[in-house]
Amino acid sequence: MTFSNRISPGSIRHSFQNFTAKAVKNKRGLTVAAAAVVAVSAVVTPVVVSNAYAEPAKQAAGPLSEVVKGSPIAPMALQHTAAQDSFDALAVAQITEQQVQGRADVTQLDSAIAALKSNYSSDSTTLHKLTVAADNAVTTANKAAVEHDAAVAAAQKAAAEAAAKAAAEAAAAAAALAQVNTPDGARSYAQSTMASSYGWGGDQFSCLNSLWNRESGWNYQAYNPSGATGIPQALPGSKMASVGTDWATDAATQIKWGLGYIAGSYGTPCGAWSHSQSYNWY
């Protein structure tokens, strides 16, 4: 049987008001009436408290009247108020526990809920302490849930920014590759690389341009039946793997290997071009 099936806050308040009125008229009946209040309060147990109960319960309880405060039943009225507050705290704690699952540690909430359920008939002082503990547990759980949500949002934002940055870098790399893989792009890359890596100027580039125009037309996909491959016509093409595994698809890798080969074998592009003019190969 649920709490709402046993007795409603409205009926408790109505009975309590009737009792107070009668107590004013007949003070000799206070003892009997007090016993009746105890009997009514005894059946109110916080087995299940619905979400809609909390606020009506607070309104139904109301402040103690001056008559009740000065009467022998004041302790029972105080007990009744403490019980109502504990029921409210239990309802809020149970709802909060459901809402923050997976977003906060509910250990403190579980303990507070269990304590309220097992001490609903305790004295008002104990109920007050349990109610305060439950309220504190709710505050702590809600704060933890908010912090969890903020951390998740920050992580998602960081991941999105990192993904966007990676995508932008990949797009830039793809654009650069597409550019260098054109004959004009390959020439531009070769001229800047030979200047920065070997100190060769425009005269040496003129020789290089003539050499690789003859060998491949600056086409990174050039292939000779002999097995010579790419812009520098490496034989075999797999030699260029010493510079990069992308030697078959990236003109920049081929150019780096070709410049290194020329420097090691002929000293300069003009030396390689001179040899090519004499022997038709280099």
Short mmCIF file of C-alpha atoms in Angstrom, two decimals:
data_model
loop_
_atom_site.label_atom_id
_atom_site.label_comp_id
_atom_site.label_asym_id
_atom_site.label_seq_id
_atom_site.Cartn_x
_atom_site.Cartn_y
_atom_site.Cartn_z
CA MET A 1 0.00 0.00 0.00
CA THR A 2 1.45 3.41 -0.92
CA PHE A 3 1.51 6.51 1.24
CA SER A 4 -1.10 8.21 -0.94
CA ASN A 5 -3.46 5.29 -0.43
CA ARG A 6 -3.18 5.45 3.36
CA ILE A 7 -3.98 9.09 4.09
CA SER A 8 -3.66 12.42 2.28
CA PRO A 9 -2.05 15.62 3.59
CA GLY A 10 -5.40 17.38 3.24
CA SER A 11 -7.18 14.93 5.46
CA ILE A 12 -4.43 15.18 8.09
CA ARG A 13 -4.66 18.96 8.08
CA HIS A 14 -8.46 18.89 8.24
CA SER A 15 -8.41 16.52 11.20
CA PHE A 16 -5.77 18.57 12.90
CA GLN A 17 -7.76 21.80 12.48
CA ASN A 18 -10.91 20.19 13.87
CA PHE A 19 -8.94 18.94 16.82
CA THR A 20 -7.50 22.40 17.51
CA ALA A 21 -10.91 24.05 17.45
CA LYS A 22 -12.34 21.51 19.85
CA ALA A 23 -9.32 21.87 22.12
CA VAL A 24 -9.99 25.59 22.53
CA LYS A 25 -13.61 24.97 23.55
CA ASN A 26 -12.92 22.08 25.85
CA LYS A 27 -9.45 21.98 27.37
CA ARG A 28 -10.39 18.91 29.38
CA GLY A 29 -10.62 17.00 26.11
CA LEU A 30 -7.02 17.68 25.15
CA THR A 31 -5.70 14.37 26.35
CA VAL A 32 -8.29 12.36 24.38
CA ALA A 33 -7.85 14.49 21.29
CA ALA A 34 -4.08 14.21 21.47
CA ALA A 35 -4.39 10.45 21.45
CA ALA A 36 -6.47 10.71 18.31
CA VAL A 37 -3.77 12.74 16.58
CA VAL A 38 -1.17 10.15 17.52
CA ALA A 39 -3.41 7.44 16.09
CA VAL A 40 -3.84 9.31 12.82
CA SER A 41 -0.14 10.12 12.52
CA ALA A 42 0.85 6.52 13.11
CA VAL A 43 -0.64 5.33 9.81
CA VAL A 44 1.30 7.89 7.73
CA THR A 45 4.34 6.05 6.37
CA PRO A 46 6.67 7.24 3.57
CA VAL A 47 6.62 4.04 1.50
CA VAL A 48 6.20 5.81 -1.84
CA VAL A 49 5.90 9.57 -2.24
CA SER A 50 4.84 10.94 -5.62
CA ASN A 51 6.42 13.99 -7.25
CA ALA A 52 3.18 15.97 -6.90
CA TYR A 53 3.07 15.40 -3.14
CA ALA A 54 5.93 17.58 -1.95
CA GLU A 55 4.44 21.08 -2.43
CA PRO A 56 0.82 20.24 -1.35
CA ALA A 57 2.27 18.63 1.78
CA LYS A 58 4.12 21.81 2.70
CA GLN A 59 0.97 23.90 2.19
CA ALA A 60 -1.19 21.46 4.12
CA ALA A 61 1.06 21.36 7.16
CA GLY A 62 1.02 25.13 7.81
CA PRO A 63 2.41 26.87 10.92
CA LEU A 64 1.38 25.85 14.41
CA SER A 65 -1.38 28.04 15.85
CA GLU A 66 -0.79 29.95 19.04
CA VAL A 67 -3.31 27.70 20.78
CA VAL A 68 -1.43 24.56 19.77
CA LYS A 69 1.94 26.06 20.78
CA GLY A 70 0.71 26.62 24.31
CA SER A 71 -1.06 23.32 24.68
CA PRO A 72 0.06 19.85 25.78
CA ILE A 73 -0.12 18.63 22.18
CA ALA A 74 2.64 20.97 20.95
CA PRO A 75 5.22 18.15 20.84
CA MET A 76 2.86 16.03 18.72
CA ALA A 77 2.26 18.94 16.35
CA LEU A 78 5.99 19.43 16.05
CA GLN A 79 6.39 15.74 15.33
CA HIS A 80 3.72 15.99 12.63
CA THR A 81 5.54 18.92 10.95
CA ALA A 82 8.87 17.11 11.09
CA ALA A 83 7.27 14.05 9.50
CA GLN A 84 5.81 16.16 6.68
CA ASP A 85 9.21 17.75 6.04
CA SER A 86 10.85 14.34 5.94
CA PHE A 87 8.25 13.09 3.43
CA ASP A 88 8.98 16.11 1.22
CA ALA A 89 12.73 15.52 1.48
CA LEU A 90 12.27 11.85 0.60
CA ALA A 91 10.22 12.72 -2.50
CA VAL A 92 12.80 15.23 -3.75
CA ALA A 93 15.68 12.86 -3.03
CA GLN A 94 14.04 9.99 -4.92
CA ILE A 95 13.30 12.16 -7.94
CA THR A 96 16.81 13.64 -7.91
CA GLU A 97 18.34 10.16 -7.76
CA GLN A 98 16.50 9.22 -10.96
CA GLN A 99 17.47 12.45 -12.72
CA VAL A 100 21.21 12.32 -11.96
CA GLN A 101 21.80 8.62 -12.62
CA GLY A 102 24.96 8.24 -14.69
CA ARG A 103 25.87 11.87 -14.12
CA ALA A 104 26.70 11.93 -10.42
CA ASP A 105 27.64 9.66 -7.52
CA VAL A 106 24.36 8.77 -5.76
CA THR A 107 25.91 7.02 -2.76
CA GLN A 108 25.04 9.91 -0.43
CA LEU A 109 21.53 10.10 -1.85
CA ASP A 110 21.00 6.35 -1.40
CA SER A 111 22.03 6.59 2.23
CA ALA A 112 19.77 9.58 2.87
CA ILE A 113 16.78 7.88 1.22
CA ALA A 114 17.33 4.66 3.16
CA ALA A 115 17.62 6.59 6.44
CA LEU A 116 14.35 8.47 5.82
CA LYS A 117 12.48 5.30 4.91
CA SER A 118 13.62 3.43 7.98
CA ASN A 119 13.15 6.27 10.49
CA TYR A 120 9.79 7.79 9.53
CA SER A 121 8.40 7.27 13.04
CA SER A 122 11.42 8.72 14.87
CA ASP A 123 11.35 11.80 17.07
CA SER A 124 11.21 15.25 15.49
CA THR A 125 14.89 15.99 16.20
CA THR A 126 16.02 12.85 14.38
CA LEU A 127 13.65 13.53 11.47
CA HIS A 128 14.98 17.06 11.16
CA LYS A 129 18.57 15.82 11.00
CA LEU A 130 17.65 13.23 8.38
CA THR A 131 15.75 15.85 6.36
CA VAL A 132 18.74 18.22 6.39
CA ALA A 133 21.04 15.36 5.38
CA ALA A 134 18.75 14.48 2.47
CA ASP A 135 18.56 18.11 1.34
CA ASN A 136 22.36 18.33 1.42
CA ALA A 137 22.65 15.10 -0.56
CA VAL A 138 20.29 16.51 -3.20
CA THR A 139 22.34 19.71 -3.45
CA THR A 140 25.59 17.74 -3.76
CA ALA A 141 24.17 15.40 -6.41
CA ASN A 142 22.74 18.24 -8.49
CA LYS A 143 26.05 20.13 -8.33
CA ALA A 144 27.94 17.01 -9.43
CA ALA A 145 25.50 16.45 -12.31
CA VAL A 146 25.94 20.04 -13.50
CA GLU A 147 29.72 19.69 -13.35
CA HIS A 148 29.51 16.38 -15.21
CA ASP A 149 27.38 17.93 -17.94
CA ALA A 150 29.79 20.86 -18.24
CA ALA A 151 32.76 18.49 -18.53
CA VAL A 152 30.98 16.42 -21.19
CA ALA A 153 30.10 19.55 -23.15
CA ALA A 154 33.69 20.81 -22.91
CA ALA A 155 35.05 17.45 -24.08
CA GLN A 156 32.61 17.36 -26.99
CA LYS A 157 33.57 20.91 -27.95
CA ALA A 158 37.28 20.06 -27.78
CA ALA A 159 36.74 16.93 -29.87
CA ALA A 160 34.76 18.89 -32.45
CA GLU A 161 37.46 21.56 -32.64
CA ALA A 162 40.19 18.93 -32.97
CA ALA A 163 38.24 17.17 -35.71
CA ALA A 164 37.69 20.46 -37.53
CA LYS A 165 41.40 21.29 -37.25
CA ALA A 166 42.40 17.85 -38.52
CA ALA A 167 39.95 18.15 -41.40
CA ALA A 168 41.33 21.59 -42.29
CA GLU A 169 44.91 20.31 -42.18
CA ALA A 170 43.98 17.30 -44.29
CA ALA A 171 42.26 19.54 -46.81
CA ALA A 172 45.29 21.84 -46.92
CA ALA A 173 47.62 18.88 -47.38
CA ALA A 174 45.43 17.49 -50.14
CA ALA A 175 45.38 20.87 -51.86
CA ALA A 176 49.15 21.17 -51.56
CA LEU A 177 49.61 17.67 -52.95
CA ALA A 178 47.27 18.38 -55.83
CA GLN A 179 49.27 21.53 -56.59
CA VAL A 180 52.73 19.96 -56.42
CA ASN A 181 51.54 17.05 -58.56
CA THR A 182 51.04 19.39 -61.52
CA PRO A 183 54.06 20.14 -63.78
CA ASP A 184 54.11 23.81 -62.81
CA GLY A 185 53.61 22.96 -59.13
CA ALA A 186 56.45 20.43 -59.30
CA ARG A 187 58.79 23.00 -60.90
CA SER A 188 57.95 25.57 -58.23
CA TYR A 189 58.52 23.05 -55.45
CA ALA A 190 61.82 21.89 -56.97
CA GLN A 191 63.15 25.44 -57.34
CA SER A 192 62.38 26.39 -53.73
CA THR A 193 63.67 23.08 -52.35
CA MET A 194 66.97 23.15 -54.25
CA ALA A 195 67.59 26.70 -53.09
CA SER A 196 66.83 25.98 -49.41
CA SER A 197 68.50 22.54 -49.24
CA TYR A 198 71.49 22.93 -51.62
CA GLY A 199 71.93 26.66 -52.22
CA TRP A 200 71.41 26.27 -55.97
CA GLY A 201 70.18 29.33 -57.81
CA GLY A 202 68.37 30.13 -61.04
CA ASP A 203 71.17 28.89 -63.34
CA GLN A 204 71.06 25.44 -61.76
CA PHE A 205 67.28 25.37 -61.96
CA SER A 206 67.50 26.10 -65.69
CA CYS A 207 69.65 22.96 -66.10
CA LEU A 208 67.28 20.93 -63.89
CA ASN A 209 64.28 22.09 -65.83
CA SER A 210 65.87 21.03 -69.12
CA LEU A 211 66.91 17.67 -67.65
CA TRP A 212 63.56 16.67 -66.24
CA ASN A 213 61.66 18.07 -69.19
CA ARG A 214 63.54 15.50 -71.28
CA GLU A 215 63.18 12.68 -68.74
CA SER A 216 59.50 12.95 -67.77
CA GLY A 217 58.00 16.31 -68.69
CA TRP A 218 57.69 16.85 -64.90
CA ASN A 219 54.95 14.19 -64.76
CA TYR A 220 55.02 12.31 -61.45
CA GLN A 221 53.19 9.41 -63.11
CA ALA A 222 55.73 9.03 -65.93
CA TYR A 223 56.82 5.42 -66.46
CA ASN A 224 59.34 3.91 -68.84
CA PRO A 225 59.20 0.26 -69.96
CA SER A 226 62.70 -0.10 -68.54
CA GLY A 227 61.20 0.50 -65.10
CA ALA A 228 62.32 4.11 -64.73
CA THR A 229 59.63 5.97 -62.78
CA GLY A 230 58.43 9.44 -61.91
CA ILE A 231 59.80 12.92 -62.50
CA PRO A 232 63.50 11.99 -62.01
CA GLN A 233 63.01 8.59 -63.73
CA ALA A 234 64.44 6.58 -60.86
CA LEU A 235 65.37 3.05 -61.88
CA PRO A 236 63.70 1.23 -60.31
CA GLY A 237 61.09 3.57 -58.87
CA SER A 238 61.20 1.82 -55.50
CA LYS A 239 64.57 3.52 -54.86
CA MET A 240 62.60 6.63 -53.95
CA ALA A 241 61.11 4.83 -50.93
CA SER A 242 64.25 5.92 -49.09
CA VAL A 243 62.68 9.40 -48.97
CA GLY A 244 59.02 8.47 -48.49
CA THR A 245 56.58 5.60 -48.82
CA ASP A 246 54.37 7.82 -50.98
CA TRP A 247 56.98 7.96 -53.75
CA ALA A 248 54.53 6.69 -56.36
CA THR A 249 51.87 9.33 -55.68
CA ASP A 250 53.71 12.45 -54.42
CA ALA A 251 55.82 14.60 -56.73
CA ALA A 252 57.48 16.26 -53.72
CA THR A 253 58.91 12.92 -52.57
CA GLN A 254 60.21 12.21 -56.06
CA ILE A 255 61.79 15.65 -56.33
CA LYS A 256 63.54 15.30 -52.96
CA TRP A 257 64.99 11.97 -54.02
CA GLY A 258 65.98 13.29 -57.46
CA LEU A 259 67.81 16.33 -56.07
CA GLY A 260 69.69 14.09 -53.63
CA TYR A 261 70.65 11.70 -56.41
CA ILE A 262 71.94 14.57 -58.58
CA ALA A 263 73.96 16.09 -55.74
CA GLY A 264 75.53 12.73 -54.90
CA SER A 265 76.24 11.62 -58.48
CA TYR A 266 76.97 14.83 -60.42
CA GLY A 267 77.38 17.59 -57.87
CA THR A 268 74.86 19.95 -59.48
CA PRO A 269 71.90 19.88 -61.87
CA CYS A 270 74.09 21.42 -64.58
CA GLY A 271 76.57 18.55 -64.12
CA ALA A 272 73.73 16.02 -64.53
CA TRP A 273 72.40 17.89 -67.57
CA SER A 274 75.81 17.87 -69.21
CA HIS A 275 76.08 14.11 -68.71
CA SER A 276 72.59 13.59 -70.10
CA GLN A 277 73.42 15.59 -73.21
CA SER A 278 76.50 13.46 -73.80
CA TYR A 279 75.04 10.02 -73.03
CA ASN A 280 71.28 10.52 -73.23
CA TRP A 281 70.89 9.35 -69.65
CA TYR A 282 72.04 10.46 -66.23
#
